[in-house]
Amino acid sequence: MTLGIDVQGLTVRFGDVTAVDDLSVRLAGGKIYGLLGRNGSGKTTLMSAIAAFLQADRGRVLVDGEQPYENPAVTEQICLVRDSGDLADQDSARAALKRAAKFRPNWDAEFAERLIELFRVPTRRGVARMSRGQRSALGVTVGLASRAPVTMLDESYFGMDAPSRYAFYDVLLEDYIEHPRTIVISTHLIEEVTRLFEEVVIIDQGRLVAHDETEALRMRGAAVTGAVSAVEAFTDGMTVLAERRLGGTKSVTVFGAMGAEQRARASEFDVELEPVALQDLFVHLTKEAPR
Amino acid sequence: MFDERSPIYFQIADAIKNDILSGELEAEDQVMSTNQYAAHFRINPATAAKGFQQLVDEGIIYKRRGVGMFVSPDARAKLLEQRRQRFFAEVVEPMVAEAHVIGIPLEQIVDRINALNGKEDA
């Protein structure tokens, strides 16, 4: 089952802080999405609104065409695991899995056991006495074994060590291939996970900055390097994200399609065009100081 | 295995082309499924599928419904032809342009090529 998510002019405020600001984005569903944004950019608020953990001040969220807020038929299709894991402190992993089994219609207990073992999560210890990594792993286990048609992991695996994270990437892909569904993953570890994402959504200060196929977005950024005057002439009128100068050489990061035409122009201007890593593109697109 | 220089699906297509050119994959050999490929290299399956689709469009591999994807009988010949065409555009032409810039007469290049060729023949 692949449920689409349609966010229409969503605004969420906390007191006088606007966490999500008139944001619209449409996710067709059935894909793995990366949600990228700096701390405080509104990622968690956006995911929480989709999961109906909070109410919109303006605009609305539709999941499979319906509003999830106070709509159990929709919310039981949505699983959001926040970075804390949303686990009660006195719970053991056993108790947390039992509860998930009760509330999650597609719960796969066998898969959950496999993940607990894979991530080496202690089953009897209370959540409060677990390490950060163990709590993260438990959260990821609940998120994946729920097999919810809309699964959102909000930096859930952030506390896991590298071997556990790579095990998570493998098991995520394997399970997604077997059980395609809409998966949204927010993360800071961009380089590590970029290739898992079919599409990427970048938000900043509660607003949408970019939404595209991962590879297409990556190819929209370019570093232009060459003699100062040539680079300036070539990039005239382009969206410049960053500039650096060393003696007579200048390097400019631009945002915009770099097709065959621009490549031909580059050789005409005698400047070098190089792709930019998504991480760098992300840094440039979101570096404006907060309002 | 993959870098940032071009879209991942181009690189996937290139990797398979190289396997065909080197003979690691022969005509009528079955190629990995996109899902196997995605899982093996930790790549989104849709991205991997794009790489394979490019190869299908170019006639390098073909689909047998319900079975999988296979190397086309003429894949190697096609790839050699592609590379030969690219050789002049990507190797010879830039070399000639560079020779002009730094003032090397073309006869000198031809002499060197003949000398190298003579060595190979010997």
Short mmCIF file of C-alpha atoms in Angstrom, two decimals:
data_model
loop_
_atom_site.label_atom_id
_atom_site.label_comp_id
_atom_site.label_asym_id
_atom_site.label_seq_id
_atom_site.Cartn_x
_atom_site.Cartn_y
_atom_site.Cartn_z
CA MET A 1 0.00 0.00 0.00
CA THR A 2 1.37 3.41 -0.92
CA LEU A 3 -0.23 6.43 0.65
CA GLY A 4 0.55 9.90 -0.67
CA ILE A 5 1.05 12.93 1.56
CA ASP A 6 -0.27 16.33 0.54
CA VAL A 7 0.75 19.29 2.68
CA GLN A 8 -1.16 22.44 1.74
CA GLY A 9 -0.13 25.84 3.09
CA LEU A 10 0.66 24.35 6.48
CA THR A 11 1.42 26.78 9.29
CA VAL A 12 2.16 25.68 12.85
CA ARG A 13 3.01 28.16 15.61
CA PHE A 14 4.24 27.65 19.14
CA GLY A 15 3.50 30.91 20.95
CA ASP A 16 5.17 33.57 18.84
CA VAL A 17 7.48 31.08 17.10
CA THR A 18 6.35 29.98 13.63
CA ALA A 19 7.80 26.47 13.29
CA VAL A 20 6.23 25.70 9.91
CA ASP A 21 5.41 28.66 7.73
CA ASP A 22 2.88 28.30 4.89
CA LEU A 23 4.58 25.14 3.63
CA SER A 24 3.21 23.14 0.71
CA VAL A 25 4.69 19.91 -0.56
CA ARG A 26 3.25 16.86 -2.29
CA LEU A 27 4.73 13.42 -1.86
CA ALA A 28 3.26 10.91 -4.29
CA GLY A 29 3.93 8.04 -1.91
CA GLY A 30 5.52 4.62 -2.18
CA LYS A 31 9.01 6.09 -2.15
CA ILE A 32 11.80 6.66 0.33
CA TYR A 33 12.00 10.37 1.01
CA GLY A 34 14.80 12.26 2.73
CA LEU A 35 13.68 15.26 4.77
CA LEU A 36 16.66 17.55 5.27
CA GLY A 37 16.83 20.69 7.33
CA ARG A 38 18.96 22.31 10.00
CA ASN A 39 18.14 22.15 13.68
CA GLY A 40 14.96 24.11 14.29
CA SER A 41 14.04 24.20 10.60
CA GLY A 42 10.64 22.61 11.29
CA LYS A 43 11.30 18.97 10.31
CA THR A 44 9.91 17.49 13.52
CA THR A 45 6.93 19.85 13.50
CA LEU A 46 6.13 18.97 9.89
CA MET A 47 6.32 15.23 10.59
CA SER A 48 4.29 15.65 13.78
CA ALA A 49 1.57 17.47 11.84
CA ILE A 50 1.49 14.68 9.23
CA ALA A 51 1.20 12.11 12.03
CA ALA A 52 -1.57 14.19 13.68
CA PHE A 53 0.49 14.64 16.85
CA LEU A 54 -0.43 18.31 16.62
CA GLN A 55 -2.94 20.52 14.89
CA ALA A 56 -2.34 23.01 12.09
CA ASP A 57 -2.85 26.71 12.77
CA ARG A 58 -3.48 27.25 9.08
CA GLY A 59 -3.53 25.05 6.00
CA ARG A 60 -3.92 21.29 6.16
CA VAL A 61 -2.33 17.91 5.73
CA LEU A 62 -3.91 15.14 3.67
CA VAL A 63 -2.75 11.54 3.85
CA ASP A 64 -4.28 9.44 1.11
CA GLY A 65 -6.72 12.33 0.58
CA GLU A 66 -7.92 12.48 4.19
CA GLN A 67 -7.06 14.68 7.14
CA PRO A 68 -5.33 12.59 9.80
CA TYR A 69 -6.14 14.85 12.75
CA GLU A 70 -8.53 13.02 15.11
CA ASN A 71 -9.08 10.45 12.38
CA PRO A 72 -8.04 7.01 13.75
CA ALA A 73 -8.64 5.25 10.43
CA VAL A 74 -5.84 7.36 8.97
CA THR A 75 -3.55 7.65 11.99
CA GLU A 76 -3.25 3.90 12.43
CA GLN A 77 -1.70 3.89 8.94
CA ILE A 78 0.96 6.37 10.08
CA CYS A 79 3.94 5.60 12.27
CA LEU A 80 6.22 8.42 13.41
CA VAL A 81 9.27 7.56 15.48
CA ARG A 82 10.80 10.68 16.95
CA ASP A 83 14.40 10.95 17.99
CA SER A 84 13.47 10.29 21.63
CA GLY A 85 11.75 7.12 20.42
CA ASP A 86 8.57 8.23 22.24
CA LEU A 87 9.09 5.45 24.74
CA ALA A 88 8.03 5.57 28.36
CA ASP A 89 11.08 5.56 30.65
CA GLN A 90 10.04 2.62 32.78
CA ASP A 91 9.24 0.48 29.73
CA SER A 92 11.44 -2.41 28.76
CA ALA A 93 11.97 -3.21 25.08
CA ARG A 94 9.61 -6.16 25.59
CA ALA A 95 6.83 -3.90 26.87
CA ALA A 96 7.37 -1.39 24.05
CA LEU A 97 7.13 -4.13 21.41
CA LYS A 98 4.03 -5.57 23.06
CA ARG A 99 2.33 -2.20 22.94
CA ALA A 100 3.29 -1.66 19.30
CA ALA A 101 1.94 -5.12 18.44
CA LYS A 102 -1.38 -4.11 19.95
CA PHE A 103 -1.76 -0.78 18.16
CA ARG A 104 -0.13 -1.48 14.81
CA PRO A 105 -2.38 -3.35 12.35
CA ASN A 106 0.53 -4.52 10.14
CA TRP A 107 2.90 -5.40 13.01
CA ASP A 108 5.39 -8.15 12.13
CA ALA A 109 6.54 -9.70 15.42
CA GLU A 110 9.08 -11.99 13.81
CA PHE A 111 10.70 -9.09 11.99
CA ALA A 112 10.79 -7.13 15.27
CA GLU A 113 12.62 -10.02 16.98
CA ARG A 114 15.12 -10.15 14.14
CA LEU A 115 15.80 -6.42 14.44
CA ILE A 116 16.16 -6.54 18.23
CA GLU A 117 18.81 -9.20 17.77
CA LEU A 118 20.48 -7.44 14.83
CA PHE A 119 20.79 -4.17 16.76
CA ARG A 120 21.58 -5.96 20.05
CA VAL A 121 18.86 -4.20 22.01
CA PRO A 122 18.59 -5.47 25.61
CA THR A 123 15.05 -6.74 26.06
CA ARG A 124 14.54 -6.55 29.83
CA ARG A 125 16.32 -3.34 30.77
CA GLY A 126 14.13 -0.23 31.27
CA VAL A 127 14.38 2.35 28.52
CA ALA A 128 15.72 4.92 31.01
CA ARG A 129 18.74 2.68 31.64
CA MET A 130 19.51 2.07 27.97
CA SER A 131 22.25 3.89 26.09
CA ARG A 132 21.26 6.48 23.51
CA GLY A 133 22.14 4.02 20.74
CA GLN A 134 20.02 1.25 22.24
CA ARG A 135 17.05 3.59 22.58
CA SER A 136 17.48 4.68 18.94
CA ALA A 137 17.67 1.05 17.83
CA LEU A 138 14.48 0.23 19.73
CA GLY A 139 12.76 3.20 18.07
CA VAL A 140 13.90 2.05 14.63
CA THR A 141 12.71 -1.49 15.40
CA VAL A 142 9.24 -0.22 16.30
CA GLY A 143 9.22 2.00 13.20
CA LEU A 144 10.19 -0.72 10.73
CA ALA A 145 8.27 -3.66 12.23
CA SER A 146 5.09 -1.55 12.26
CA ARG A 147 5.12 -1.72 8.44
CA ALA A 148 2.88 1.33 8.49
CA PRO A 149 1.93 2.55 4.97
CA VAL A 150 3.38 5.91 6.06
CA THR A 151 6.50 5.40 8.14
CA MET A 152 8.42 8.43 9.36
CA LEU A 153 11.73 8.22 11.19
CA ASP A 154 12.76 11.54 12.69
CA GLU A 155 16.51 11.25 13.24
CA SER A 156 15.57 8.03 14.97
CA TYR A 157 18.81 6.27 14.21
CA PHE A 158 20.97 9.22 15.11
CA GLY A 159 22.31 7.70 18.30
CA MET A 160 23.25 4.37 16.72
CA ASP A 161 26.90 3.58 16.08
CA ALA A 162 28.20 3.15 12.52
CA PRO A 163 27.87 -0.68 12.29
CA SER A 164 24.28 -0.47 13.57
CA ARG A 165 23.48 2.36 11.17
CA TYR A 166 24.77 0.39 8.19
CA ALA A 167 22.83 -2.64 9.34
CA PHE A 168 19.80 -0.35 9.52
CA TYR A 169 20.33 0.94 5.94
CA ASP A 170 20.56 -2.64 4.66
CA VAL A 171 17.49 -3.86 6.48
CA LEU A 172 15.53 -0.72 5.52
CA LEU A 173 16.20 -1.26 1.80
CA GLU A 174 15.54 -4.98 2.00
CA ASP A 175 12.23 -4.49 3.81
CA TYR A 176 11.17 -1.60 1.55
CA ILE A 177 11.79 -3.77 -1.52
CA GLU A 178 9.63 -6.53 -0.05
CA HIS A 179 6.99 -4.21 1.40
CA PRO A 180 6.96 -0.97 -0.59
CA ARG A 181 5.51 1.92 1.40
CA THR A 182 5.94 5.62 1.98
CA ILE A 183 9.01 6.18 4.13
CA VAL A 184 10.17 9.61 5.27
CA ILE A 185 13.53 9.89 6.99
CA SER A 186 14.86 13.09 8.47
CA THR A 187 18.57 13.22 9.03
CA HIS A 188 21.74 15.16 9.54
CA LEU A 189 23.93 12.37 8.17
CA ILE A 190 23.36 13.42 4.58
CA GLU A 191 26.36 11.84 2.86
CA GLU A 192 25.70 8.48 4.43
CA VAL A 193 22.08 8.11 3.37
CA THR A 194 21.64 10.21 0.21
CA ARG A 195 21.64 7.15 -2.05
CA LEU A 196 18.81 5.54 -0.13
CA PHE A 197 16.48 8.43 -1.00
CA GLU A 198 14.48 8.51 -4.21
CA GLU A 199 13.46 12.10 -3.50
CA VAL A 200 14.74 14.79 -1.18
CA VAL A 201 12.82 17.58 0.53
CA ILE A 202 14.86 20.43 1.99
CA ILE A 203 13.20 22.84 4.39
CA ASP A 204 14.61 25.87 6.14
CA GLN A 205 13.01 28.19 8.67
CA GLY A 206 9.71 26.38 8.27
CA ARG A 207 9.63 26.84 4.51
CA LEU A 208 10.22 24.59 1.53
CA VAL A 209 13.62 25.20 -0.09
CA ALA A 210 13.76 22.33 -2.58
CA HIS A 211 11.94 19.13 -3.50
CA ASP A 212 13.24 16.93 -6.30
CA GLU A 213 14.53 13.51 -7.20
CA THR A 214 17.78 13.07 -5.30
CA GLU A 215 19.96 12.68 -8.38
CA ALA A 216 18.26 15.56 -10.21
CA LEU A 217 18.69 17.84 -7.20
CA ARG A 218 22.32 16.85 -6.87
CA MET A 219 22.92 17.72 -10.52
CA ARG A 220 21.32 21.14 -10.06
CA GLY A 221 24.27 22.40 -8.09
CA ALA A 222 27.62 23.07 -9.69
CA ALA A 223 30.96 24.55 -8.79
CA VAL A 224 32.31 26.88 -11.47
CA THR A 225 36.07 27.43 -11.29
CA GLY A 226 38.43 29.47 -13.44
CA ALA A 227 39.92 32.92 -13.95
CA VAL A 228 38.05 35.59 -11.98
CA SER A 229 36.72 37.46 -15.03
CA ALA A 230 35.72 34.28 -16.88
CA VAL A 231 33.85 32.89 -13.86
CA GLU A 232 32.09 36.21 -13.29
CA ALA A 233 31.02 36.41 -16.92
CA PHE A 234 29.86 32.78 -16.97
CA THR A 235 27.82 33.02 -13.75
CA ASP A 236 26.27 36.39 -14.55
CA GLY A 237 22.54 36.13 -13.82
CA MET A 238 22.81 32.70 -12.13
CA THR A 239 21.75 31.89 -8.57
CA VAL A 240 25.05 32.08 -6.72
CA LEU A 241 25.16 30.16 -3.44
CA ALA A 242 28.77 30.72 -2.48
CA GLU A 243 31.94 32.35 -3.73
CA ARG A 244 35.60 31.78 -2.98
CA ARG A 245 38.65 33.46 -4.40
CA LEU A 246 42.28 32.51 -4.35
CA GLY A 247 44.55 34.96 -6.20
CA GLY A 248 43.37 35.15 -9.80
CA THR A 249 41.18 32.04 -9.49
CA LYS A 250 37.60 32.09 -8.42
CA SER A 251 35.24 29.29 -7.52
CA VAL A 252 31.51 29.91 -7.42
CA THR A 253 28.79 27.48 -6.36
CA VAL A 254 25.65 27.99 -8.45
CA PHE A 255 22.18 26.48 -8.25
CA GLY A 256 20.43 25.73 -11.53
CA ALA A 257 20.33 23.10 -14.25
CA MET A 258 23.70 22.35 -15.81
CA GLY A 259 22.75 20.69 -19.08
CA ALA A 260 24.70 20.13 -22.27
CA GLU A 261 24.20 23.77 -23.25
CA GLN A 262 25.85 25.08 -20.09
CA ARG A 263 28.67 22.58 -20.45
CA ALA A 264 29.36 23.82 -23.96
CA ARG A 265 29.25 27.41 -22.68
CA ALA A 266 31.68 26.46 -19.91
CA SER A 267 34.30 25.27 -22.36
CA GLU A 268 33.72 28.42 -24.41
CA PHE A 269 34.35 30.58 -21.31
CA ASP A 270 37.23 28.28 -20.29
CA VAL A 271 35.80 27.55 -16.84
CA GLU A 272 35.50 24.16 -15.13
CA LEU A 273 32.12 22.79 -14.11
CA GLU A 274 32.01 20.29 -11.30
CA PRO A 275 29.09 18.73 -9.48
CA VAL A 276 28.58 19.54 -5.83
CA ALA A 277 27.91 16.94 -3.15
CA LEU A 278 24.37 17.07 -1.79
CA GLN A 279 25.79 17.88 1.63
CA ASP A 280 27.47 21.04 0.27
CA LEU A 281 24.38 22.01 -1.66
CA PHE A 282 22.36 21.59 1.52
CA VAL A 283 24.78 23.76 3.51
CA HIS A 284 24.61 26.53 0.90
CA LEU A 285 20.84 26.38 0.50
CA THR A 286 20.19 26.65 4.23
CA LYS A 287 22.91 28.94 5.51
CA GLU A 288 20.90 32.15 5.73
CA ALA A 289 20.81 33.48 9.30
CA PRO A 290 17.54 32.82 11.14
CA ARG A 291 15.04 35.66 11.01
CA MET B 1 32.35 2.38 -6.12
CA PHE B 2 30.27 5.47 -6.94
CA ASP B 3 31.29 9.12 -6.76
CA GLU B 4 29.67 12.55 -6.90
CA ARG B 5 30.65 13.38 -10.46
CA SER B 6 27.57 12.20 -12.32
CA PRO B 7 24.13 10.82 -11.50
CA ILE B 8 24.34 7.43 -9.80
CA TYR B 9 22.24 5.80 -12.53
CA PHE B 10 24.78 6.78 -15.19
CA GLN B 11 27.48 5.26 -13.05
CA ILE B 12 25.47 2.05 -12.62
CA ALA B 13 25.01 1.81 -16.39
CA ASP B 14 28.73 2.49 -16.92
CA ALA B 15 29.77 -0.18 -14.41
CA ILE B 16 27.70 -2.80 -16.25
CA LYS B 17 29.02 -1.62 -19.62
CA ASN B 18 32.56 -2.04 -18.33
CA ASP B 19 31.73 -5.58 -17.18
CA ILE B 20 30.49 -6.36 -20.69
CA LEU B 21 33.55 -4.81 -22.38
CA SER B 22 35.93 -6.68 -20.09
CA GLY B 23 34.13 -9.93 -20.81
CA GLU B 24 33.01 -10.47 -17.23
CA LEU B 25 29.46 -10.40 -18.55
CA GLU B 26 28.96 -12.23 -21.84
CA ALA B 27 26.14 -12.21 -24.38
CA GLU B 28 22.97 -13.83 -22.97
CA ASP B 29 24.33 -13.76 -19.40
CA GLN B 30 21.72 -12.77 -16.84
CA VAL B 31 22.48 -9.49 -15.08
CA MET B 32 21.68 -8.83 -11.41
CA SER B 33 18.11 -7.69 -10.78
CA THR B 34 17.66 -4.02 -9.92
CA ASN B 35 16.60 -5.01 -6.41
CA GLN B 36 19.66 -7.19 -5.88
CA TYR B 37 21.79 -4.39 -7.23
CA ALA B 38 20.10 -1.80 -4.99
CA ALA B 39 20.48 -3.94 -1.89
CA HIS B 40 24.08 -4.83 -2.68
CA PHE B 41 25.26 -1.27 -3.24
CA ARG B 42 22.84 0.39 -0.76
CA ILE B 43 21.11 2.41 -3.47
CA ASN B 44 17.47 3.35 -3.79
CA PRO B 45 15.81 0.70 -6.03
CA ALA B 46 14.20 3.36 -8.24
CA THR B 47 17.62 4.91 -8.87
CA ALA B 48 19.09 1.52 -9.74
CA ALA B 49 16.13 0.81 -12.02
CA LYS B 50 16.87 4.03 -13.93
CA GLY B 51 20.39 2.82 -14.65
CA PHE B 52 19.10 -0.50 -15.94
CA GLN B 53 16.40 1.23 -18.01
CA GLN B 54 19.09 3.30 -19.70
CA LEU B 55 20.85 0.08 -20.73
CA VAL B 56 17.58 -1.37 -22.03
CA ASP B 57 16.95 1.82 -24.04
CA GLU B 58 20.42 1.58 -25.56
CA GLY B 59 19.85 -2.06 -26.45
CA ILE B 60 22.72 -3.24 -24.24
CA ILE B 61 20.49 -5.48 -22.12
CA TYR B 62 16.99 -6.80 -22.71
CA LYS B 63 14.14 -7.98 -20.51
CA ARG B 64 12.63 -11.43 -20.54
CA ARG B 65 9.28 -11.05 -18.89
CA GLY B 66 9.12 -12.78 -15.53
CA VAL B 67 12.69 -14.07 -15.82
CA GLY B 68 15.01 -11.12 -15.63
CA MET B 69 17.42 -9.06 -17.66
CA PHE B 70 20.07 -10.41 -20.02
CA VAL B 71 23.03 -9.10 -22.00
CA SER B 72 22.04 -8.49 -25.65
CA PRO B 73 23.87 -10.62 -28.22
CA ASP B 74 25.38 -7.55 -29.90
CA ALA B 75 26.00 -5.59 -26.68
CA ARG B 76 29.77 -5.84 -26.82
CA ALA B 77 29.95 -4.81 -30.49
CA LYS B 78 27.66 -1.83 -29.77
CA LEU B 79 29.76 -0.72 -26.82
CA LEU B 80 32.99 -1.02 -28.78
CA GLU B 81 31.44 1.13 -31.53
CA GLN B 82 30.33 3.73 -28.93
CA ARG B 83 33.79 3.83 -27.40
CA ARG B 84 35.47 4.11 -30.82
CA GLN B 85 33.32 7.11 -31.68
CA ARG B 86 34.01 8.70 -28.32
CA PHE B 87 37.72 8.07 -28.73
CA PHE B 88 38.07 10.74 -31.40
CA ALA B 89 35.87 13.28 -29.63
CA GLU B 90 37.31 12.69 -26.18
CA VAL B 91 40.93 11.72 -26.81
CA VAL B 92 42.09 12.80 -30.25
CA GLU B 93 40.37 16.19 -30.60
CA PRO B 94 41.44 17.55 -27.19
CA MET B 95 44.99 16.32 -27.94
CA VAL B 96 45.08 18.20 -31.22
CA ALA B 97 43.68 21.33 -29.55
CA GLU B 98 46.31 21.12 -26.79
CA ALA B 99 49.05 20.63 -29.41
CA HIS B 100 47.94 23.85 -31.12
CA VAL B 101 47.97 25.77 -27.84
CA ILE B 102 51.49 24.71 -26.85
CA GLY B 103 52.89 24.78 -30.40
CA ILE B 104 53.55 21.15 -31.25
CA PRO B 105 53.28 20.58 -35.02
CA LEU B 106 50.91 17.77 -35.96
CA GLU B 107 53.68 16.05 -37.99
CA GLN B 108 55.59 15.59 -34.76
CA ILE B 109 52.58 13.85 -33.21
CA VAL B 110 52.17 11.64 -36.27
CA ASP B 111 55.87 10.74 -36.13
CA ARG B 112 55.53 9.77 -32.50
CA ILE B 113 52.45 7.66 -33.21
CA ASN B 114 54.29 5.88 -36.04
CA ALA B 115 57.28 5.28 -33.78
CA LEU B 116 55.04 3.82 -31.05
CA ASN B 117 53.25 1.72 -33.63
CA GLY B 118 56.59 0.43 -34.97
CA LYS B 119 57.62 -0.61 -31.47
CA GLU B 120 54.35 -2.51 -31.06
CA ASP B 121 54.80 -4.28 -34.39
CA ALA B 122 58.35 -5.30 -33.60
#
